[in-house]
């Protein structure tokens, strides 16, 4: 799925100069509607820190590093970079810089550090926790032009590329060479590999290939003072001291700017099948997961679940087809292997067993790429379906499987008619549930009913308040529900060491620096 990034014209035959602002669309929403979005500071009452203010001389300087067309200052050009994907956060940046090389990033950072100008690194801007957009007037550093593939070792599977490569483009490139990217997510058509690394993105293949701390072989990154850190190794094994690449994986642009990534691409599976099943209750989802793990073993590559409201929102709001009837819960089981006959036998045995046991009451299984795509599309579109209702409060938590779904009914009861819908879906295979609450528009009262309640409950259940989307702007003051005070202290020390002026992605990830 690709999200439109830049301002679009309504019709391609209208010359862009003649277009009225009100007719422009950003992420499918009219400009005229977006300019009424509240700024972050009005919604969340944050106070701007003592950073420098951008002067005309700064802009002149950036124009000496980058060509003029890569220094955006026009209000219309800058607007899309100020607004996040779920249209919750709107910053007030007046400047977007689009470097094309590590050298340019380094020079920009060195200058910003000297002048105490705050910077917000931005990849595909598909982040869901407000980390990718400025809060005040931070300079947006966009990597959309750093999108070259540098090398691919087809034998080892080591891919080296620039940070702004779009995940889907990388996947297509390596597939042509019988490899696959080790991660996949609904935002693949827009998100960048550098954004994926910076958020330690999880997604649909994590059950099979593990998270990015395992798959990323190396990174090149630029520190806040402009120093280029070269950890761009392509080795599977390298125990020479501290594993510094991990500092940049999942630190959401607060410790450095990722400029290049080396990542391991596994072999492209030769046989893939997908099952989509309807089941009666959540307990059966868990029983099916246990059964799939034992029956399918090494060929199980994804195990996802969605409740009825998740799928019905997607069907109703996005007009996508549901290939089976209405059920309280849906389960999606994918197998990927290297031997079609062997894999099909295993899958058939699993299905026969569970249809006989009554756990699976309806479903469809396919190996046809177009049909698999339709099913995946239904699952991946849940993320955006709720936006049609108005506003979505999104929670991305890990909860041990026994209690995985328990918060959803609790929230439905707590919110009553204040919510349009409350639904849960996610990556059962790694204990990660996404809970979405949709309302006609952002409502502070609903927000106060949800937070910190959800985080308290997750902590009581020994879960994590952020499973895969990160902390961003939305969760720093709740991080203590999942991180011990000693760990938070060490995070602050690392920040101080790597970015002493705190210019990199301020107001994000860390609770107030003391
Ligand atoms: P951005 O949104 O631009 O940025 C995210 C964060 O990384 C920000 O803090 C930003 O400052 C920082 N950053 C970006 N690039 C760099 C860089 N080069 N150097 C330093 N910091 C940087 N996430 C999942 O984990 N699993 C999913 O299944 C999943 N599905 C999604 C489905 C949809 C439809 C959408 C909209 C989002 C989904 N996400 C998912 C969330 C999001 O796509 C991921 O977090 C993704 O990794 C963000 O990549 P991006 O390039 O868009 O980064
Ligand atoms: C997903 O699994 O669909 C994503 O993480 C996005 C979301 O939480 O909506
Ligand atoms: Zn997810």
XYZ file of C-alpha atoms and ligand atoms in Angstrom:
577
model
C 0.000 0.000 0.000
C 1.438 3.371 -0.965
C 0.262 6.549 0.734
C 0.324 9.745 -1.237
C 2.994 11.860 0.300
C 3.221 15.159 -1.464
C 0.381 17.533 -2.062
C -1.659 16.101 -4.911
C -3.596 17.947 -7.521
C -7.219 16.937 -7.954
C -6.760 16.340 -11.605
C -3.485 15.661 -13.328
C -4.345 17.941 -16.223
C -4.639 21.073 -14.072
C -1.307 22.889 -14.118
C -0.104 23.023 -10.515
C 0.168 26.819 -10.433
C -3.557 27.266 -11.036
C -4.628 25.037 -8.158
C -6.329 26.642 -5.221
C -5.042 25.571 -1.839
C -8.488 24.332 -0.857
C -8.416 21.887 -3.754
C -5.118 20.297 -2.773
C -5.090 16.925 -1.098
C -2.598 15.602 1.435
C -2.799 11.914 2.301
C -6.191 11.926 0.614
C -7.544 14.749 2.785
C -8.267 18.245 1.503
C -5.793 20.951 2.494
C -8.705 23.142 3.600
C -9.631 20.516 6.209
C -6.061 19.953 7.343
C -5.316 23.563 8.117
C -7.912 23.311 10.874
C -5.995 20.509 12.569
C -4.858 21.737 15.948
C -1.168 22.203 16.474
C 0.436 19.716 18.836
C 1.113 22.405 21.399
C -2.580 23.346 21.595
C -3.631 19.737 22.087
C -0.915 18.530 24.409
C 0.283 21.733 26.096
C 4.005 21.237 25.521
C 6.461 24.052 26.042
C 9.088 24.876 23.428
C 12.638 24.304 24.605
C 15.406 26.860 24.290
C 16.512 26.074 20.755
C 17.705 28.603 18.214
C 15.196 30.217 15.885
C 15.776 29.749 12.179
C 17.142 32.926 10.587
C 17.261 33.868 6.883
C 21.041 33.414 7.117
C 20.522 29.773 8.157
C 18.389 29.149 5.100
C 21.044 30.803 2.935
C 23.632 28.501 4.477
C 21.560 25.367 3.809
C 21.243 26.506 0.194
C 25.016 26.376 -0.064
C 24.964 22.709 1.009
C 21.863 21.581 -0.891
C 20.503 22.773 -4.211
C 17.698 25.329 -3.784
C 14.945 22.891 -4.722
C 15.951 20.727 -1.761
C 15.421 23.508 0.789
C 11.644 23.809 1.228
C 10.247 26.907 2.890
C 6.936 27.422 1.101
C 3.998 26.822 3.478
C 2.262 24.436 1.054
C 5.389 22.420 0.405
C 6.154 22.089 4.098
C 2.642 21.209 5.335
C 2.678 17.439 4.549
C 5.905 17.063 6.528
C 4.225 18.635 9.566
C 1.301 16.215 9.805
C 1.490 12.582 10.844
C -0.251 9.656 9.192
C -3.158 9.414 11.634
C -3.556 13.186 11.582
C -3.114 13.484 15.288
C 0.049 15.563 15.477
C 0.685 18.763 13.579
C 3.969 20.576 13.983
C 4.937 24.056 12.858
C 8.155 23.541 10.969
C 8.945 26.180 8.410
C 11.849 24.327 6.840
C 12.350 20.938 5.213
C 15.798 19.827 4.040
C 16.230 16.972 1.585
C 19.825 15.736 1.604
C 21.061 13.295 -1.026
C 24.185 11.996 0.716
C 25.698 11.208 4.103
C 28.119 14.084 3.592
C 25.208 16.518 3.230
C 23.509 15.086 6.343
C 26.749 15.465 8.261
C 27.194 19.107 7.252
C 23.564 19.916 8.113
C 23.865 18.293 11.542
C 27.178 19.987 12.327
C 25.639 23.380 11.553
C 22.418 22.698 13.480
C 24.415 21.554 16.495
C 26.530 24.715 16.467
C 23.443 26.916 16.154
C 21.312 24.809 18.550
C 18.693 24.298 15.849
C 16.415 21.335 16.585
C 15.972 18.630 13.946
C 13.240 16.080 13.280
C 14.445 13.174 11.098
C 11.672 11.928 8.822
C 11.439 8.815 6.662
C 8.172 7.810 5.011
C 6.142 9.567 7.757
C 4.037 6.479 8.444
C 4.921 6.378 12.145
C 1.945 5.986 14.475
C 3.208 7.652 17.657
C 3.863 11.203 16.469
C 7.645 10.718 16.336
C 8.106 11.576 12.677
C 6.730 15.104 12.686
C 8.014 18.218 14.429
C 6.332 19.427 17.592
C 7.296 23.089 17.187
C 9.568 24.518 14.496
C 12.177 21.747 14.320
C 13.821 21.454 10.916
C 12.495 18.403 9.087
C 15.325 16.293 7.683
C 13.664 14.202 5.001
C 15.428 11.188 3.518
C 13.196 10.749 0.513
C 16.067 11.465 -1.891
C 18.542 9.087 -0.232
C 17.114 6.061 -1.985
C 19.907 4.211 -3.741
C 20.609 0.496 -3.449
C 24.348 0.162 -2.925
C 25.005 -3.586 -3.142
C 23.463 -7.010 -2.784
C 25.435 -10.169 -2.102
C 23.087 -12.777 -3.528
C 24.848 -15.643 -1.780
C 24.938 -14.265 1.771
C 21.770 -12.180 1.311
C 23.466 -8.979 2.557
C 21.741 -5.917 1.111
C 23.296 -2.471 1.588
C 21.237 0.596 0.771
C 20.598 4.206 1.611
C 18.196 5.078 4.374
C 15.361 6.464 2.213
C 14.752 3.305 0.158
C 11.059 2.431 0.313
C 10.567 -1.015 1.864
C 8.343 -2.300 -0.953
C 10.904 -1.261 -3.590
C 13.606 -3.144 -1.727
C 11.377 -6.196 -1.469
C 10.676 -6.140 -5.223
C 14.384 -5.733 -5.952
C 15.515 -8.653 -3.808
C 12.606 -10.886 -4.916
C 13.874 -10.687 -8.473
C 17.065 -12.227 -7.083
C 15.258 -14.958 -5.091
C 15.521 -13.225 -1.744
C 12.964 -11.553 0.520
C 13.108 -8.627 2.931
C 12.971 -9.942 6.510
C 10.152 -7.535 7.370
C 6.779 -6.649 5.910
C 4.165 -4.160 7.066
C 1.027 -2.495 5.794
C 2.944 0.740 5.251
C 5.533 -0.915 2.988
C 4.655 1.232 -0.021
C 5.663 4.408 1.844
C 7.886 3.602 4.829
C 11.662 3.804 4.449
C 14.167 1.210 5.551
C 15.833 3.897 7.712
C 12.456 4.574 9.366
C 11.998 0.837 9.899
C 15.404 0.562 11.540
C 14.887 3.694 13.635
C 11.581 2.321 14.963
C 12.717 -1.325 15.098
C 9.561 -2.058 13.106
C 7.956 -5.450 13.650
C 5.146 -6.367 11.310
C 3.864 -9.478 9.640
C 7.023 -11.529 9.166
C 8.500 -11.099 12.647
C 7.290 -14.526 13.752
C 9.473 -16.048 11.038
C 12.515 -13.804 10.747
C 12.703 -12.143 14.162
C 13.099 -8.427 14.765
C 15.536 -5.980 13.221
C 18.090 -6.327 16.021
C 18.724 -9.729 14.453
C 18.366 -8.909 10.745
C 20.245 -5.624 10.565
C 23.893 -6.399 9.910
C 25.157 -2.857 10.130
C 24.291 0.827 9.952
C 25.966 4.054 9.025
C 24.712 6.913 11.174
C 25.399 10.586 11.729
C 25.633 11.869 15.283
C 24.075 15.141 16.381
C 27.447 16.911 15.969
C 27.819 15.678 12.384
C 30.272 12.844 13.070
C 29.694 9.914 10.722
C 29.701 6.589 12.587
C 30.586 3.732 10.266
C 29.137 0.457 11.546
C 28.097 -0.623 8.075
C 29.373 -4.188 8.304
C 27.745 -6.959 6.269
C 29.009 -9.791 8.447
C 26.698 -12.160 10.275
C 29.272 -12.448 13.036
C 31.287 -9.560 14.431
C 32.056 -9.588 18.138
C 34.579 -6.786 18.142
C 33.484 -4.899 21.201
C 30.212 -3.069 21.803
C 27.448 -3.719 19.251
C 26.920 -0.054 18.487
C 24.464 -0.554 15.624
C 21.854 -1.480 18.229
C 21.918 2.085 19.577
C 20.360 3.250 16.338
C 17.843 0.417 15.991
C 14.653 1.578 17.678
C 15.983 4.873 19.067
C 13.533 6.817 16.862
C 15.964 9.457 15.666
C 16.918 10.628 19.159
C 20.507 9.312 19.219
C 21.565 9.751 15.598
C 20.469 9.863 12.009
C 20.605 6.564 10.130
C 22.033 7.159 6.656
C 22.755 3.635 5.364
C 21.579 0.164 6.317
C 23.014 -3.315 5.766
C 20.356 -5.975 6.232
C 20.163 -9.732 5.846
C 17.626 -10.947 3.276
C 16.547 -14.579 3.659
C 15.890 -16.881 0.683
C 12.568 -16.306 -1.073
C 10.235 -19.125 -0.002
C 9.224 -21.287 -2.966
C 5.822 -22.298 -1.627
C 3.505 -19.917 0.213
C -0.076 -20.582 1.330
C -2.516 -18.505 3.284
C -5.504 -19.558 5.328
C -8.199 -17.208 6.612
C -10.535 -18.735 9.173
C -13.555 -17.708 11.206
C -13.681 -18.834 14.829
C -16.150 -18.529 17.702
C -14.092 -17.040 20.531
C -10.650 -15.847 21.553
C -9.823 -19.006 23.456
C -10.047 -20.861 20.137
C -7.629 -18.365 18.556
C -5.053 -19.407 21.167
C -5.782 -23.121 20.782
C -5.347 -22.791 17.019
C -2.047 -20.978 17.516
C -0.737 -23.786 19.719
C -1.894 -26.317 17.153
C -0.412 -24.393 14.197
C 2.949 -24.163 15.951
C 3.092 -27.873 16.599
C 1.580 -29.067 13.289
C 3.215 -26.600 10.930
C 6.518 -26.158 12.735
C 9.173 -24.435 10.657
C 6.816 -23.513 7.783
C 4.542 -21.342 9.943
C 5.414 -17.792 8.830
C 2.568 -15.644 10.180
C -0.248 -16.046 12.678
C -2.466 -12.971 12.885
C -5.868 -12.365 14.434
C -8.606 -9.752 14.076
C -11.880 -9.477 15.949
C -15.207 -8.939 14.233
C -15.204 -5.140 14.625
C -11.736 -4.855 13.037
C -12.834 -6.690 9.927
C -16.313 -5.152 9.755
C -14.796 -1.624 9.999
C -12.539 -2.434 7.090
C -15.357 -3.955 5.054
C -17.756 -1.093 5.798
C -15.384 1.881 5.751
C -13.073 0.826 2.938
C -15.490 -1.384 0.980
C -13.063 -4.305 0.944
C -14.438 -7.815 0.458
C -14.413 -10.351 3.294
C -13.985 -13.761 1.630
C -15.862 -15.585 4.416
C -18.980 -14.960 6.545
C -19.262 -12.978 9.743
C -17.481 -14.461 12.801
C -16.546 -13.168 16.257
C -12.840 -13.680 15.462
C -10.706 -14.244 12.400
C -7.363 -15.961 12.159
C -4.844 -15.664 9.362
C -2.271 -18.431 9.061
C 0.548 -18.220 6.521
C 2.998 -20.971 5.671
C 6.207 -20.433 3.704
C 8.588 -23.193 2.782
C 10.744 -24.702 0.129
C 8.807 -27.825 -0.864
C 5.282 -27.368 -2.181
C 4.211 -30.993 -1.699
C 5.614 -31.315 1.786
C 4.170 -27.956 2.864
C 0.738 -28.705 1.380
C 0.624 -32.053 3.181
C 1.401 -30.400 6.490
C -1.171 -27.674 5.985
C -3.847 -30.200 4.947
C -3.161 -32.305 8.044
C -3.479 -29.208 10.258
C -6.744 -28.190 8.578
C -8.271 -31.666 8.678
C -7.425 -31.983 12.335
C -8.848 -28.618 13.348
C -11.977 -28.832 11.219
C -12.686 -32.181 12.777
C -12.033 -30.828 16.275
C -14.460 -28.004 15.503
C -11.969 -25.201 16.162
C -12.135 -24.042 12.526
C -15.743 -23.621 11.459
C -15.282 -21.780 8.186
C -12.451 -20.454 6.081
C -10.552 -20.305 2.869
C -7.062 -21.473 1.956
C -5.197 -20.344 -1.124
C -1.784 -20.343 -2.769
C -2.809 -18.060 -5.595
C -0.894 -14.773 -5.302
C -3.878 -12.553 -6.198
C -6.161 -14.260 -3.688
C -3.507 -14.154 -0.976
C -3.067 -10.463 -1.713
C -6.811 -9.850 -1.232
C -6.710 -11.476 2.196
C -3.529 -9.692 3.269
C -5.002 -6.447 2.025
C -8.021 -6.904 4.270
C -5.739 -7.486 7.266
C -3.298 -4.675 6.457
C -6.068 -2.158 5.849
C -7.444 -2.392 9.384
C -4.824 0.205 10.375
C -6.422 2.907 8.244
C -10.084 1.848 8.270
C -10.862 3.576 11.561
C -9.725 6.963 10.245
C -12.948 7.088 8.229
C -14.928 7.160 11.515
C -13.199 10.446 12.394
C -10.377 9.964 14.869
C -8.595 6.836 16.123
C -6.900 6.377 19.486
C -4.295 3.735 18.644
C -2.611 1.498 21.197
C 0.128 -0.950 20.328
C 0.897 -3.200 23.259
C 2.421 -6.589 24.064
C 0.531 -8.732 26.533
C 1.325 -12.338 27.496
C -0.980 -14.503 25.390
C -3.277 -15.726 28.181
C -4.527 -12.139 28.599
C -3.835 -10.924 25.067
C -7.430 -9.865 24.285
C -8.635 -9.082 27.807
C -8.384 -5.294 27.516
C -10.708 -4.979 24.537
C -13.946 -6.005 26.322
C -12.908 -3.958 29.363
C -12.501 -0.856 27.204
C -15.799 -1.410 25.413
C -17.522 -1.506 28.775
C -15.668 1.523 30.114
C -16.311 3.723 27.079
C -19.873 2.647 26.262
C -21.439 4.946 23.697
C -18.529 7.394 23.865
C -16.703 5.271 21.283
C -17.936 4.361 17.837
C -15.917 1.162 17.915
C -13.307 -0.538 20.062
C -11.450 -3.353 18.356
C -8.368 -5.524 18.640
C -6.172 -7.155 16.031
C -2.554 -8.045 15.760
C 0.374 -10.336 15.614
C -0.603 -13.184 17.953
C 2.640 -14.957 17.095
C 4.609 -12.313 18.955
C 2.100 -11.300 21.625
C 1.420 -7.896 20.060
C -2.163 -6.603 19.996
C -3.282 -3.329 18.425
C -6.276 -1.802 20.167
C -8.083 0.928 18.257
C -10.795 3.162 19.655
C -12.656 5.205 17.077
C -14.560 8.413 17.850
C -16.107 11.109 15.621
C -13.324 13.531 16.526
C -10.441 13.876 18.973
C -11.968 14.120 22.431
C -9.985 14.992 25.552
C -12.525 13.297 27.828
C -12.184 9.994 25.948
C -8.407 10.399 25.971
C -8.459 10.790 29.774
C -10.584 7.664 30.102
C -8.053 5.707 28.037
C -4.778 7.057 29.368
C -3.105 6.136 31.638
C -5.745 3.423 32.273
C -4.586 1.229 29.355
C -0.937 1.561 30.308
C -1.674 0.727 33.953
C -3.574 -2.382 32.923
C -0.818 -3.443 30.512
C 1.779 -3.019 33.277
C -0.353 -5.118 35.662
C -0.428 -7.852 33.013
C 3.386 -7.699 32.636
C 3.106 -6.322 29.138
C 4.796 -3.517 27.228
C 3.091 -0.207 26.471
C 4.768 -0.129 23.059
C 5.280 -3.400 21.262
C 6.442 -2.240 17.831
C 5.472 1.364 16.998
C 7.801 3.018 19.484
C 7.364 5.782 22.035
C 7.524 8.857 19.815
C 5.795 11.989 21.022
C 2.752 10.202 22.412
C 4.243 7.985 25.106
C 7.407 9.355 26.795
C 5.523 10.186 29.999
C 4.177 6.617 30.142
C 7.481 4.851 29.471
C 7.928 4.114 33.188
C 5.081 1.610 32.951
C 7.426 -0.590 30.914
C 10.959 0.535 31.820
C 12.632 0.525 35.165
C 13.862 3.843 36.540
C 17.492 2.648 36.301
C 17.031 1.841 32.613
C 15.440 5.233 31.954
C 18.381 6.873 33.695
C 20.861 5.039 31.434
C 18.814 6.068 28.371
C 19.146 9.695 29.484
C 22.898 9.287 29.958
C 23.231 7.855 26.449
C 21.240 10.765 25.071
C 23.500 13.201 26.891
C 26.581 11.492 25.491
C 25.424 11.307 21.895
C 23.428 14.513 21.624
C 24.510 16.872 24.428
C 22.438 19.776 23.073
C 19.372 17.557 22.701
C 18.714 18.835 19.192
C 17.736 15.439 17.741
C 14.014 14.781 17.761
C 13.272 16.687 20.981
C 10.071 16.000 22.977
C 10.218 12.356 21.828
C 10.952 8.990 23.491
C 12.584 10.203 26.710
C 10.568 11.610 29.561
C 11.521 15.190 30.426
C 15.316 15.417 30.600
C 16.487 16.527 33.999
P 8.790 7.788 9.949
O 7.357 7.632 10.276
O 9.135 8.868 9.032
O 9.624 7.970 11.301
C 9.443 7.120 12.392
C 10.475 7.477 13.473
O 11.776 7.176 13.015
C 10.497 8.948 13.828
O 10.823 9.072 15.189
C 11.616 9.519 12.972
O 12.203 10.657 13.549
C 12.580 8.357 12.934
N 13.354 8.251 11.698
C 12.894 8.037 10.449
N 13.923 7.912 9.590
C 15.040 8.069 10.309
C 16.435 8.031 10.002
N 16.868 7.805 8.784
N 17.320 8.227 11.014
C 16.902 8.442 12.281
N 15.606 8.478 12.617
C 14.689 8.286 11.653
N 4.916 -0.602 12.377
C 5.290 -1.842 12.768
O 6.251 -1.971 13.530
N 4.625 -2.955 12.346
C 3.571 -2.889 11.515
O 2.977 -3.886 11.157
C 3.177 -1.597 11.048
N 2.162 -1.458 10.190
C 1.785 -0.226 9.777
C 0.725 -0.113 8.887
C 0.308 1.125 8.468
C -0.828 1.215 7.496
C 0.956 2.291 8.940
C 0.538 3.652 8.489
C 1.997 2.199 9.819
C 2.431 0.935 10.251
N 3.495 0.785 11.147
C 3.878 -0.455 11.541
C 4.171 1.973 11.698
C 5.272 2.543 10.757
O 5.028 2.213 9.442
C 6.630 2.009 11.137
O 6.977 2.527 12.385
C 7.743 2.359 10.142
O 8.904 1.671 10.502
C 8.040 3.851 10.060
O 8.876 4.086 8.943
P 8.903 5.517 8.242
O 9.955 5.498 7.208
O 7.555 5.904 7.794
O 9.384 6.417 9.438
C -0.653 -3.388 11.945
O -0.251 -4.442 12.452
O -1.609 -3.356 11.162
C 0.101 -2.145 12.234
O 1.009 -2.235 13.246
C -0.663 -0.863 12.178
C -1.695 -0.643 13.248
O -1.436 -0.857 14.418
O -2.779 -0.193 12.957
Zn 1.356 -4.289 13.798
